[in-house]
C-alpha positions in Angstrom: -90.0 -37.0 -39.9 -87.9 -37.2 -43.0 -87.4 -33.4 -43.1 -86.4 -33.4 -39.5 -83.7 -36.0 -40.2 -82.4 -34.0 -43.1 -82.2 -30.8 -41.0 -80.4 -32.7 -38.2 -77.9 -34.2 -40.8 -77.3 -30.8 -42.3 -76.8 -29.3 -38.9 -74.4 -32.0 -37.8 -72.4 -31.7 -41.1 -72.1 -27.9 -40.7 -71.1 -28.4 -37.1 -68.3 -30.8 -38.1 -67.1 -28.6 -41.0 -67.1 -25.6 -38.6 -64.9 -27.5 -36.1 -62.4 -28.5 -38.8 -62.2 -24.9 -40.1 -61.9 -23.3 -36.6 -59.3 -25.8 -35.6 -57.2 -25.1 -38.8 -57.5 -21.4 -38.2 -56.4 -21.8 -34.5 -53.6 -24.1 -35.4 -52.4 -21.9 -38.1 -52.5 -19.0 -35.6 -50.5 -21.0 -33.1 -47.9 -21.8 -35.6 -47.6 -18.2 -36.5 -47.1 -17.2 -32.9 -44.2 -19.6 -32.3 -40.9 -19.9 -33.9 -37.5 -21.7 -33.5 -34.7 -19.6 -31.9 -33.1 -17.4 -34.5 -29.5 -18.7 -35.5 -26.3 -16.8 -34.5 -25.6 -13.9 -36.8 -22.6 -12.1 -35.5 -19.0 -12.4 -36.8 -16.1 -13.4 -34.5 -12.8 -11.7 -34.2 -9.6 -13.5 -33.3 -6.2 -11.9 -32.4 -3.0 -13.2 -34.0 0.6 -13.2 -32.8 3.4 -14.6 -34.9 0.9 -16.7 -36.9 -0.8 -18.2 -33.8 -4.4 -17.3 -33.4 -5.6 -16.7 -29.8 -8.3 -14.8 -27.9 -11.5 -15.4 -29.9 -13.7 -12.4 -29.3 -17.5 -12.6 -29.4 -19.6 -9.5 -30.4 -21.7 -7.3 -28.2 -24.6 -5.4 -29.5 -25.3 -3.2 -26.5 -23.0 -0.9 -24.4 -21.0 -2.6 -21.6 -18.6 -1.6 -19.0 -15.2 -2.3 -20.4 -13.6 -2.3 -17.0 -15.1 -5.8 -16.5 -14.2 -7.3 -19.9 -11.4 -9.3 -18.5 -11.9 -12.7 -20.2 -8.6 -12.3 -22.0 -5.5 -10.0 -22.5 -3.8 -9.5 -25.9 -0.1 -8.7 -26.1 1.1 -6.0 -28.4 4.3 -6.3 -30.4 7.2 -3.9 -30.3 5.5 -1.6 -32.7 2.4 -1.5 -30.4 0.6 -3.8 -33.0 -1.3 -7.1 -33.1 -2.7 -9.1 -36.0 -6.5 -9.9 -36.1 -8.8 -12.1 -38.2 -12.5 -11.6 -38.7 -14.7 -14.6 -39.4 -17.6 -12.8 -41.1 -20.0 -15.8 -40.8 -21.8 -14.7 -43.9 -22.2 -11.0 -42.8 -21.1 -8.0 -44.9 -18.6 -6.0 -43.0 -18.5 -2.4 -44.2 -16.1 -0.9 -41.8 -13.5 -1.6 -39.0 -12.5 0.7 -36.2 -10.9 0.7 -32.8 -11.2 2.5 -29.6 -8.4 2.4 -26.9 -9.3 3.4 -23.4 -7.8 3.4 -19.9 -8.1 0.1 -18.2 -11.3 1.3 -16.4 -12.8 2.7 -19.6 -13.0 6.2 -18.2 -10.5 7.8 -20.5 -10.6 7.7 -24.4 -7.0 7.5 -25.6 -7.4 6.7 -29.3 -10.2 6.3 -31.9 -9.0 5.1 -35.3 -10.5 3.7 -38.5 -8.7 0.5 -39.8 -8.5 1.1 -43.5 -6.0 -1.6 -44.7 -7.0 -5.3 -44.5 -7.4 -8.3 -46.7 -10.5 -10.3 -47.5 -10.3 -13.9 -48.4 -13.1 -16.5 -48.4 -15.1 -15.0 -45.7 -12.2 -14.0 -43.5 -10.9 -10.5 -43.1 -7.2 -10.2 -41.8 -5.2 -7.2 -41.0 -3.1 -5.5 -38.3 -4.1 -3.1 -35.5 -1.4 -0.7 -34.7 -1.9 1.7 -31.7 -0.6 5.2 -31.7 2.3 6.4 -29.5 -0.2 7.3 -26.7 0.1 4.4 -24.4 2.8 3.3 -21.8 4.8 0.2 -21.5 3.7 -2.5 -19.1 0.2 -1.0 -18.5 -3.0 -2.6 -19.4 -5.6 -0.8 -21.6 -9.0 -1.6 -23.0 -9.3 -2.2 -26.7 -12.6 -2.2 -28.4 -12.8 -3.4 -32.1 -16.0 -2.1 -33.8 -17.4 -3.8 -36.9 -20.0 -2.0 -39.0 -22.4 -4.6 -40.5 -25.0 -4.8 -43.1 -28.3 -3.3 -42.0 -26.5 -0.4 -40.3 -25.7 -2.3 -37.1 -22.4 -1.8 -35.2 -21.0 -4.7 -33.0 -18.3 -4.3 -30.4 -15.5 -6.8 -29.4 -13.4 -6.3 -26.3 -10.0 -7.3 -25.0 -7.4 -5.9 -22.6 -4.2 -5.1 -24.3 -0.6 -4.6 -22.9 2.5 -3.4 -24.6 5.6 -4.9 -23.2 8.9 -6.5 -24.3 9.2 -8.7 -21.2 6.2 -11.0 -21.4 7.6 -13.8 -23.5 4.3 -14.6 -25.0 5.6 -16.7 -27.9 7.6 -19.0 -25.6 4.6 -19.5 -23.3 2.2 -20.2 -26.2 4.7 -22.7 -27.6 5.0 -24.5 -24.3 1.3 -24.8 -23.9 0.6 -26.0 -27.3 3.4 -28.6 -27.2 2.0 -29.9 -23.9 -1.4 -30.3 -25.4 -0.2 -32.0 -28.5 1.8 -34.5 -26.6 -1.2 -35.6 -24.6 -2.5 -37.6 -27.6 0.8 -39.5 -28.1 1.8 -41.5 -24.9 5.4 -41.9 -26.0 5.8 -38.2 -26.8 4.0 -37.4 -23.5 6.6 -39.1 -21.3 8.5 -35.8 -21.5 5.6 -34.3 -19.6 6.0 -36.5 -16.6 8.6 -34.2 -15.0 5.9 -31.5 -14.7 3.4 -33.6 -12.9 2.9 -33.8 -9.1 1.1 -37.2 -9.1 -0.6 -38.2 -6.0 -2.4 -41.6 -6.3 -4.6 -41.0 -3.3 -6.4 -38.0 -4.7 -9.9 -38.0 -6.3 -8.3 -36.7 -9.6 -7.4 -40.3 -10.6 -11.0 -41.5 -10.3 -12.8 -39.6 -13.1 -11.9 -38.3 -16.5 -14.2 -35.3 -15.9 -11.5 -33.6 -13.8 -7.9 -34.3 -14.4 -5.1 -32.1 -12.9 -1.5 -31.7 -12.2 -1.8 -34.4 -9.4 -3.3 -37.0 -11.6 -1.4 -40.0 -12.9 0.4 -40.1 -16.2 -2.1 -42.6 -17.4 -4.9 -40.2 -16.5 -3.4 -37.2 -18.1 -3.0 -39.1 -21.4 -6.7 -40.2 -21.6 -6.3 -43.7 -20.2 -7.8 -46.2 -22.5 -10.2 -43.8 -24.2 -9.8 -43.7 -27.9 -9.8 -40.0 -28.1 -9.6 -37.9 -31.3 -9.7 -34.1 -31.5 -12.5 -33.0 -33.8 -12.1 -29.2 -33.2 -8.8 -27.4 -32.9 -8.2 -25.7 -29.5 -9.3 -22.0 -29.1 -6.6 -20.4 -27.0 -7.5 -17.8 -24.2 -4.8 -15.8 -22.7 -6.4 -15.1 -19.3 -3.6 -13.3 -17.5 0.1 -12.6 -18.2 3.0 -11.0 -16.4 6.8 -11.2 -16.8 7.1 -14.6 -15.1 3.6 -16.1 -15.0 0.7 -16.6 -17.4 -2.7 -18.4 -17.2 -4.0 -19.8 -20.5 -7.1 -21.9 -21.3 -7.7 -24.2 -24.3 -11.3 -24.9 -25.4 -12.0 -27.7 -27.8 -14.1 -30.8 -28.6 -13.0 -34.4 -28.8 -14.7 -37.7 -29.6 -14.4 -41.3 -28.5 -15.4 -44.2 -30.7 -16.8 -47.6 -29.8 -17.8 -49.6 -32.7 -20.0 -47.5 -35.0 -20.9 -45.2 -32.1 -19.2 -41.8 -31.6 -19.5 -39.7 -28.5 -18.5 -36.1 -28.3 -17.1 -34.1 -25.3 -16.4 -30.5 -24.6 -13.0 -30.0 -23.0 -11.3 -27.0 -21.3 -7.6 -27.2 -20.3 -6.2 -24.7 -17.8 -2.5 -23.9 -17.6 -0.7 -21.8 -15.1 3.0 -21.5 -16.0 6.2 -19.6 -14.9 8.7 -18.6 -17.3 12.5 -18.3 -16.5 15.5 -18.0 -18.6 16.4 -21.6 -18.1 13.1 -23.3 -18.4 9.3 -23.0 -18.2 7.6 -24.5 -15.0 4.1 -25.9 -14.9 2.5 -24.3 -11.7 -1.0 -25.8 -12.3 -2.9 -27.8 -14.8 -6.5 -28.9 -15.0 -8.6 -30.5 -17.7 -12.4 -30.6 -17.6 -14.1 -33.1 -19.9 -17.9 -33.1 -20.2 -19.9 -35.5 -22.3 -22.5 -34.1 -24.8 -25.4 -36.5 -24.3 -27.2 -37.9 -27.3 -30.9 -38.0 -26.9 -31.2 -41.3 -28.7 -28.8 -43.0 -26.3 -29.7 -41.4 -23.0 -31.8 -44.1 -21.5 -31.1 -47.7 -20.1 -33.6 -49.4 -17.9 -34.2 -47.1 -14.9 -31.3 -44.8 -15.7 -30.6 -41.6 -17.6 -27.0 -41.8 -18.9 -25.0 -38.6 -18.6 -21.6 -40.2 -18.9 -18.3 -38.5 -18.1 -19.4 -35.4 -16.3 -19.4 -34.0 -12.7 -21.6 -35.4 -10.0 -23.0 -32.0 -9.1 -25.6 -32.2 -11.8 -28.2 -29.4 -11.4 -31.5 -31.2 -11.0 -35.0 -30.5 -9.7 -38.1 -32.8 -9.7 -41.7 -32.3 -9.2 -43.2 -33.1 -5.8 -44.6 -36.5 -7.0 -41.2 -37.3 -8.7 -42.8 -38.1 -12.1 -41.0 -35.1 -13.7 -37.3 -34.7 -13.5 -35.5 -31.6 -14.9 -31.8 -31.6 -15.2 -28.7 -29.9 -17.0 -26.2 -31.6 -19.1 -23.4 -30.0 -21.1 -25.0 -26.6 -21.2 -28.5 -27.7 -22.1 -31.7 -28.1 -20.1 -33.6 -31.4 -20.3 -36.9 -32.5 -18.8 -38.1 -36.0 -18.7 -41.7 -37.1 -17.8 -41.8 -40.7 -16.4 -45.6 -40.9 -16.9 -45.6 -40.0 -20.6 -42.1 -41.4 -21.4 -41.2 -38.0 -23.1 -37.9 -36.2 -23.1 -37.8 -32.5 -23.8 -34.8 -30.5 -24.8 -36.2 -27.5 -23.1 -33.3 -25.0 -23.8 -29.9 -24.9 -25.3 -28.1 -22.4 -27.6 -26.6 -25.3 -29.6 -28.2 -28.3 -31.3 -27.5 -30.4 -34.3 -28.3 -27.7 -36.7 -26.5 -24.9 -34.8 -23.2 -26.1 -33.5 -20.3 -23.8 -34.0 -18.0 -21.6 -31.9 -20.7 -19.1 -31.4 -23.5 -21.3 -30.2 -21.1 -23.5 -28.1 -19.6 -20.4 -26.4 -20.0 -21.1 -22.7 -20.3 -17.6 -21.2 -23.8 -18.2 -19.8 -25.7 -20.4 -17.1 -29.0 -22.0 -16.8 -30.8 -22.2 -13.4 -33.9 -24.3 -12.8 -36.3 -22.3 -10.7 -39.5 -24.5 -10.5 -41.0 -27.8 -11.7 -44.6 -28.8 -11.3 -46.5 -32.1 -11.6 -47.8 -31.2 -15.1 -44.2 -31.0 -16.4 -44.1 -27.3 -16.6 -40.8 -25.7 -15.9 -39.6 -22.2 -15.0 -35.9 -21.4 -15.4 -33.4 -18.6 -15.8 -30.8 -18.2 -18.5 -28.2 -15.5 -17.6 -24.9 -14.3 -19.1 -23.9 -13.7 -22.8 -26.7 -14.6 -25.2 -25.3 -16.7 -28.1 -28.3 -16.4 -30.3 -31.9 -15.5 -30.4 -33.8 -12.3 -29.4 -31.0 -11.0 -27.3 -28.0 -12.1 -29.3 -24.9 -10.3 -28.4 -26.3 -9.0 -25.0 -25.6 -9.9 -21.4 -28.6 -10.1 -19.1 -31.0 -12.4 -17.2 -33.9 -14.0 -19.0 -36.7 -15.7 -17.1 -38.5 -18.5 -19.0 -41.5 -20.6 -18.6 -41.9 -24.0 -20.4 -45.4 -25.1 -21.1 -45.4 -28.9 -21.3 -48.9 -29.3 -22.8 -48.3 -26.9 -25.6 -44.5 -27.7 -26.0 -43.5 -24.1 -26.0 -41.1 -21.8 -24.1 -41.9 -18.2 -23.4 -39.7 -15.3 -22.1 -41.4 -13.7 -19.1 -38.8 -11.1 -18.2 -35.4 -9.8 -19.4 -33.1 -7.8 -17.2 -30.1 -6.2 -19.1 -26.7 -6.1 -17.5 -23.8 -3.9 -18.4 -21.0 -5.9 -16.8 -19.6 -9.4 -18.0 -21.0 -12.8 -17.6 -18.3 -13.6 -15.0 -19.5 -10.9 -12.6 -23.2 -11.7 -13.3 -22.6 -15.3 -12.5 -21.1 -14.5 -9.1 -24.1 -12.3 -8.4 -26.7 -14.9 -9.3 -24.9 -17.6 -7.3 -25.5 -15.3 -4.3 -29.3 -15.1 -4.8 -31.7 -16.1 -7.5 -35.1 -17.5 -6.4 -38.6 -17.7 -7.9 -41.6 -18.7 -5.8 -45.0 -20.1 -6.9 -46.5 -16.7 -6.6 -44.3 -15.5 -9.5 -42.2 -13.3 -7.3 -38.5 -13.3 -8.2 -35.7 -12.5 -5.9 -32.1 -11.8 -7.0 -29.0 -10.0 -6.1 -27.5 -7.5 -8.5 -25.0 -4.6 -8.0 -24.8 -5.3 -4.3 -28.5 -5.0 -3.7 -31.4 -7.5 -3.2 -34.5 -7.0 -5.4 -38.0 -8.4 -5.3 -39.5 -8.5 -8.7 -43.2 -9.1 -9.7 -43.0 -11.1 -12.9 -46.6 -10.4 -13.8 -46.4 -6.6 -13.5 -42.6 -6.4 -14.2 -42.2 -4.1 -11.2 -39.5 -4.2 -8.6 -38.6 -3.1 -5.1 -35.2 -2.8 -3.5 -35.1 -4.9 -0.3 -31.6 -4.3 0.9 -28.3 -2.7 0.0 -25.3 -4.5 1.4 -22.1 -2.6 2.3 -20.4 -5.4 4.3 -19.5 -8.9 3.4 -21.3 -10.5 6.3 -24.4 -8.1 5.7 -26.4 -10.8 4.0 -26.6 -14.6 4.5 -28.6 -16.7 2.1 -29.5 -20.4 2.5 -28.0 -22.9 0.0 -31.3 -23.3 -1.9 -31.7 -19.4 -1.9 -35.2 -19.7 -0.2 -34.3 -18.0 3.1 -32.3 -14.8 3.6 -31.3 -13.0 6.8 -29.7 -9.6 7.3 -29.2 -7.1 10.2 -31.6 -4.3 10.7 -29.7 -1.0 10.3 -26.7 0.1 8.3 -24.0 -1.2 10.7 -24.0 -5.0 11.1 -21.7 -4.7 14.2 -24.2 -2.7 16.2 -27.5 -4.1 15.0 -29.9 -5.3 17.7 -32.3 -7.3 15.4 -32.2 -9.5 12.3 -34.8 -9.6 9.5 -35.6 -13.0 8.2 -37.2 -13.3 4.8 -38.7 -16.6 3.5 -38.9 -16.0 -0.2 -40.8 -19.3 -0.6 -44.0 -18.1 1.2 -43.2 -14.4 1.2 -43.1 -14.1 5.0 -41.0 -11.8 7.1 -39.9 -12.4 10.7 -37.6 -10.7 13.1 -35.1 -11.9 15.8 -34.2 -9.3 18.5 -31.8 -9.2 21.4 -31.9 -7.7 24.9 -30.9 -4.2 25.7 -27.1 -4.0 25.8 -26.7 -6.8 23.3 -26.1 -6.8 19.5 -26.7 -9.6 17.0 -25.0 -10.8 13.8 -25.9 -13.3 11.2 -23.3 -16.1 10.6 -24.7 -18.5 8.1 -27.1 -21.4 7.5 -27.5 -25.0 8.3 -29.9 -26.2 5.5 -32.7 -23.6 6.0 -32.0 -22.9 9.7 -30.3 -19.7 10.5 -27.1 -19.4 12.6 -26.5 -16.1 14.4 -24.3 -14.8 17.1 -25.0 -12.5 20.1 -22.4 -10.1 21.7 -22.5 -7.7 24.6 -22.2 -4.2 23.2 -19.6 -3.3 25.8 -17.3 -6.2 24.6 -17.1 -4.8 21.0 -13.7 -2.9 20.6 -12.5 -0.8 17.7 -8.7 -1.6 17.5 -6.0 0.8 16.6 -6.1 -0.5 13.0 -9.9 0.3 12.7 -10.7 -3.4 12.7 -13.7 -4.3 14.9 -13.2 -7.1 17.5 -16.6 -8.7 17.9 -16.6 -11.5 20.6 -19.9 -13.4 20.7 -20.8 -14.9 24.0 -23.4 -17.3 22.5 -24.3 -18.7 19.1 -27.9 -19.6 18.3 -29.8 -21.6 15.7 -33.3 -20.7 14.7 -35.8 -21.6 12.0 -37.1 -19.1 9.4 -40.0 -18.3 11.7 -37.4 -17.0 14.2 -38.1 -19.8 16.8 -35.0 -20.8 18.7 -33.9 -24.4 18.0 -30.4 -24.6 19.7 -28.1 -22.4 21.7 -24.4 -22.7 22.2 -22.5 -20.9 25.0 -19.6 -21.5 27.4 -18.4 -19.4 30.4 -15.6 -17.0 29.5 -15.4 -18.4 25.9 -16.3 -16.2 23.0 -16.8 -17.0 19.3 -15.1 -14.7 16.8 -15.8 -16.4 13.5 -18.1 -19.2 12.1 -17.9 -21.3 9.0 -20.3 -24.0 7.7 -19.2 -26.9 5.5 -21.5 -29.7 4.6 -23.3 -30.6 7.9 -20.7 -29.1 10.3 -20.4 -25.7 11.9 -16.9 -24.7 13.0 -16.5 -21.9 15.6 -13.3 -20.0 16.0 -13.0 -19.2 19.7 -11.1 -17.1 22.3 -11.0 -17.4 26.0 -11.1 -14.3 28.3 -8.4 -14.2 30.9 -8.8 -12.7 34.3 -6.7 -9.7 33.1 -9.5 -9.0 30.5 -7.3 -10.0 27.6 -8.3 -12.7 25.1 -6.4 -15.8 24.2 -7.1 -18.2 21.3 -8.5 -21.6 22.3 -9.5 -24.7 20.4 -12.2 -24.7 17.8 -15.7 -26.0 18.5 -17.5 -28.2 16.0 -21.4 -28.5 15.9 -22.6 -31.3 13.6 -26.1 -31.7 12.1 -27.1 -35.3 12.4 -30.3 -35.0 10.4 -29.7 -36.4 6.8 -31.0 -34.3 4.0 -34.2 -35.8 2.5 -33.4 -37.6 -0.8 -35.6 -37.1 -3.8 -37.4 -39.8 -5.7 -34.9 -39.6 -8.5 -31.1 -39.2 -7.7 -27.7 -38.8 -9.2 -25.7 -41.9 -9.0 -22.4 -43.1 -10.3 -21.0 -46.3 -11.8 -17.3 -47.0 -12.0 -16.1 -48.8 -15.2 -12.6 -49.8 -16.3 -12.6 -47.8 -19.5 -14.8 -44.7 -18.8 -14.1 -44.7 -15.0 -16.7 -42.7 -13.1 -19.9 -42.7 -15.2 -22.7 -40.3 -14.0 -26.4 -41.4 -14.2 -29.8 -40.3 -13.0 -31.5 -43.1 -11.2 -35.2 -42.9 -11.9 -37.9 -43.9 -9.5 -39.3 -46.2 -12.2 -38.0 -48.2 -15.0 -38.5 -46.7 -18.5 -38.9 -48.2 -22.0 -35.9 -46.8 -23.7 -37.1 -47.9 -27.1 -40.2 -45.7 -27.0 -38.9 -42.5 -25.5 -40.3 -39.6 -27.5 -37.9 -36.6 -27.8 -39.4 -33.1 -28.1 -38.0 -29.7 -28.8 -40.3 -26.8 -27.9 -40.7 -23.7 -30.0 -40.6 -20.2 -28.6 -43.7 -18.0 -28.3 -43.4 -14.8 -30.2 -44.9 -11.7 -28.4 -45.5 -8.1 -29.1 -44.0 -5.3 -27.1 -41.1 -5.6 -24.7 -40.6 -7.5 -21.5 -37.5 -5.7 -20.4 -37.0 -4.5 -16.9 -34.2 -2.1 -16.3 -32.8 -2.2 -12.7 -30.9 0.8 -11.3 -27.1 1.2 -11.7 -24.9 0.1 -9.0 -24.4 2.3 -6.0 -21.0 4.0 -5.7 -19.5 1.4 -3.3 -16.0 -0.1 -3.5 -16.2 -3.8 -4.2 -13.5 -6.3 -5.0 -13.9 -9.1 -7.6 -11.7 -12.2 -7.4 -11.0 -13.6 -10.9 -10.1 -17.2 -10.9 -9.1 -19.6 -13.8 -12.7 -19.7 -15.1 -14.4 -16.4 -14.1 -15.3 -14.5 -10.9 -15.1 -16.7 -7.8 -16.2 -14.2 -5.3 -17.3 -10.5 -4.8 -16.2 -8.8 -1.5 -16.6 -5.4 0.2 -13.4 -6.0 2.0 -10.0 -6.3 0.4 -8.8 -8.9 2.9 -11.4 -11.4 2.0 -10.8 -10.9 -1.7 -7.0 -11.3 -1.4 -7.2 -14.3 0.8 -9.5 -16.1 -1.8 -7.3 -15.0 -4.6 -4.2 -16.2 -2.9 -5.7 -19.6 -2.4 -7.0 -20.1 -5.9 -4.7 -18.5 -7.2 -6.4 -15.5 -8.8 -6.5 -11.8 -9.4 -8.2 -9.1 -7.4 -9.9 -6.3 -9.4 -11.7 -3.3 -7.9 -14.9 -1.6 -9.0 -12.9 0.5 -11.4 -11.4 -2.5 -13.1 -7.9 -1.8 -11.7 -5.8 -4.7 -10.5 -5.5 -4.7 -6.7 -3.6 -7.9 -6.2 -1.9 -10.5 -8.4 -0.2 -13.8 -7.4 3.0 -15.1 -8.8 4.8 -12.1 -10.3 7.1 -11.2 -7.5 10.8 -10.5 -8.0 13.4 -12.4 -6.2 14.1 -9.5 -3.9 13.2 -5.8 -3.5 13.7 -3.0 -0.9 12.1 0.3 -0.7 15.1 2.4 -0.4 13.3 5.7 0.3 12.3 4.5 3.7 15.1 5.0 6.2 15.9 3.8 9.8 14.1 5.6 12.5 13.7 4.9 16.2 10.9 5.7 18.8 11.3 8.8 21.0 9.6 10.1 24.1 7.3 12.1 21.9 6.7 9.5 19.1 5.7 5.8 19.4 6.4 2.9 17.1 3.0 3.2 15.3 3.5 6.8 14.7 6.9 6.2 13.3 5.6 3.7 10.9 2.7 5.9 9.8 4.9 8.9 9.3 7.2 6.7 7.1 4.3 5.5 5.0 3.1 9.0 4.5 6.5 10.3 3.7 7.0 7.6 1.1 4.4 9.4 -0.9 5.7 12.9 -0.2 3.2 13.6 2.6 4.3 15.2 5.9 2.0 14.8 8.9 2.3 14.3 12.7 0.8 10.9 13.1 1.4 10.8 16.9 -0.8 14.0 17.3 -3.5 12.3 15.2 -3.3 9.1 17.3 -3.5 11.0 20.5 -6.6 12.7 19.2 -8.3 9.4 18.9 -8.0 8.7 15.3 -7.3 5.1 14.1 -4.8 4.0 11.5 -7.4 3.5 8.7 -8.9 7.0 9.1 -5.4 8.7 9.3 -4.4 7.0 6.1 -7.7 7.6 4.3 -7.8 11.3 5.2 -4.2 12.1 4.4 -3.4 9.9 1.4 -5.5 11.6 -1.2 -6.1 9.6 -4.3 -4.8 6.3 -2.7 -7.0 3.3 -1.9 -6.4 2.2 1.6 -6.4 -1.6 2.1 -7.1 -3.4 5.4 -5.5 -6.8 4.8 -5.9 -8.1 8.2 -6.0 -11.9 8.1 -3.9 -12.2 4.9 -0.6 -14.2 5.1 2.7 -12.4 4.9 3.4 -14.0 1.5 0.4 -12.3 0.1 1.1 -8.9 1.3 4.7 -8.8 0.0 3.0 -8.2 -3.4 2.8 -4.6 -2.3 6.4 -4.3 -1.0 7.4 -5.7 -4.5 5.6 -2.7 -5.9 7.6 -0.3 -3.7 4.6 0.1 -1.3 5.3 -0.4 2.3 3.0 -2.5 4.5 2.1 -1.6 8.0 2.1 -4.6 10.5 0.3 -4.0 13.8 1.4 -6.1 16.8 -0.7 -7.4 19.7 1.4 -5.4 22.3 0.3 -2.1 20.6 3.6 -1.7 18.7 4.2 -1.8 15.0 6.7 -2.5 12.3 6.8 -1.5 8.6 7.5 -4.1 5.9 9.9 -2.5 3.4 11.8 -5.4 1.8 12.3 -9.0 1.2 14.6 -11.6 -0.6 14.4 -15.3 -1.0 15.2 -16.1 2.6 14.2 -12.9 4.7 11.7 -10.2 5.2 12.9 -6.8 5.9 11.1 -4.4 8.2 11.6 -1.1 9.8 11.4 -1.8 13.6 11.1 1.6 15.5 11.9 -0.2 18.8 15.4 -1.1 17.5 15.6 1.9 15.3 16.8 -0.2 12.4 15.7 -2.2 9.4 15.7 -5.7 10.7 15.8 -9.0 8.8 13.9 -12.0 9.9 13.7 -15.4 8.2 10.7 -15.8 6.0 9.2 -18.7 7.8 9.9 -17.1 11.3 8.4 -13.8 10.0 5.3 -15.5 8.7 4.8 -17.3 12.1 5.4 -14.2 14.1 2.9 -12.1 12.2 0.3 -14.9 12.3 0.7 -15.0 16.1 0.0 -11.3 16.1 -3.2 -11.7 14.0 -1.7 -10.9 10.5 -2.8 -7.3 11.1 -1.6 -5.7 7.8 -2.6 -2.4 6.3 -1.2 -1.0 3.1 -2.5 1.2 0.1 -2.7 1.1 -3.7 -1.8 4.2 -5.8 -4.4 5.3 -8.2 
């Protein structure tokens, strides 16, 4: 018996010791397989003009398409030079060189080693002087190359322009003076004359968004005790002779007792320079609070502070886990365990400098489960870590039990974050089966995360060719290459990976129009009613509009005798239909809009975004939790990243050779279009800049002269052999030195677009139908005529303008007529704003 007890005791002791040893080995192995994100390592380069530093450039470690590096433009001095400063950030820079290319990057103009520079306390300063190989007033792409220790080479990109008529110093001085005065209310009174204050607007309700329409008190920080803790970093986003767009990025703090709260701030200025004074065309300031994890909770609220109300947030089905973004970081809070996890962020207390705070990336929450596990995407420029200095899409998973994050997939991208962001906003969705769906380079891809394989589901060539629900769960597109003659729609439910089809009867065609929540809106037209107009534009009158679910089941149908829908827009819970009425003659006449309202309220989550208005901080944003929490015992966690062997990179195909138009607004790309008209309209309303696939500027607002006339185009009248449209086409072609018989081509059945495309070799033909007169005069300002088609089949050619009138060749009168600007705009609008022009390559 005693021996048995001794044996059992020894066995138990050995068992316990084995458990301890195995546990230590396993824990040590786990520690070795995880690590904190590596810190930023790349130097920064800043451009200098007259002692003012601006355009801070961040390094790229992989090849990128320079045509889309449009974050800033650097102005060269009279000697084609600019100063620069390199903040080495502790790295050894062994060499500096430059490359100058054409704006689209296709042509190398210069490659030069920079041999003379000064080194002082970790900063390298010098001058870049370009050779006499560039032309005035043309933009080029400049790449600065740094050779670093370890044999690596890092690239820094900026556009450059050599001009003596941009007045950069005056514009910089104005913006910096405006900024400095904001901290001194007495000095700021000089700024009141620039404001367009409107007390009724939302811009007076929150410090998060302040603009030119805000009150003087709002512009000067109200009662906030604001101090600037980081000098502004200046970005020159766009510049022309008269106008310029600049952004200032900096950090401020407010103090209350011993508590100090920090905020990121971006100021946007759009100004116009004249010889008499500088005008403020637009101003906007965005202020976002950086939450402190130690002070984020109060009763049943998560305190986000001064920020927007559109907080990206997702919760588990039971509502016990809520994941949200705040100030560029991803947080997760578990109500059951009372744990807050800082899931992801490039900056933290130990890594907070201009590199980690660089905001050229986004985070999207893809999935949250009841166990607190989160899947999310990080896309854009990677500030630090495994892919530092690259642009791409990372798919991560956060394991709540192990408190780790792991990269599942990385997709490299060769354009800028601005373009990638616009692509991801069109489609980025992950389902529970680990199938990822995204749009990239105008194509829709389905990706299997486990096998890292992909399939291309769709290539879109027209703006309306793909419609996606707001939550990115449902997509619909026409079957076939031509959306105007498709007889069926394909519906894809990415959530459950199902596919359905909606078809129409023989003699009918179908077109997707948009979404109401997850229900699909589509229009049906009779094939015989579709008309290709003289301009080449397609008139598509839909005799009925339908709403169906993702299974293709009809939910609602709208139709009215002799009334046809031409366009559809969806805003909030309302569908707006643009309509025409068919007359007895067969012609169409515009009629009033029709509005269809969705009366079903969106289901609210168990945790929701709320606001509280305070006298000092104004609108204060919070997350109302489903349960009260003990703020004193909240545990804050920061996960480590799992280290893996091998690569998890998936390279998707390069873009197809399709023409696309990118609309650059104040903060990036606001839209990608296949048609130039849609792009110009959006840019006109922002205002912004339109750039094509080659990186060439297609349209720019606000740099028009007071007057201009294309003197090469002379008066000409219609004849028995030549109609008004042919006269205008021949004049357009002759303006480029091309002689053709347009009337013969028209009689042969060719439309305007085809005639211009086939005969203007090397020019990009732009159908700007739907754009206002004020927008298309941009081309007349550049000595490019604009064809205006009229409803009666005639045409005029815009060839000039001044402050009061538009000048046009009118073949019916045989003269160049003048018409008041307002009257002209109204007349062209009544004729459908059917404008066609071109852009010289």
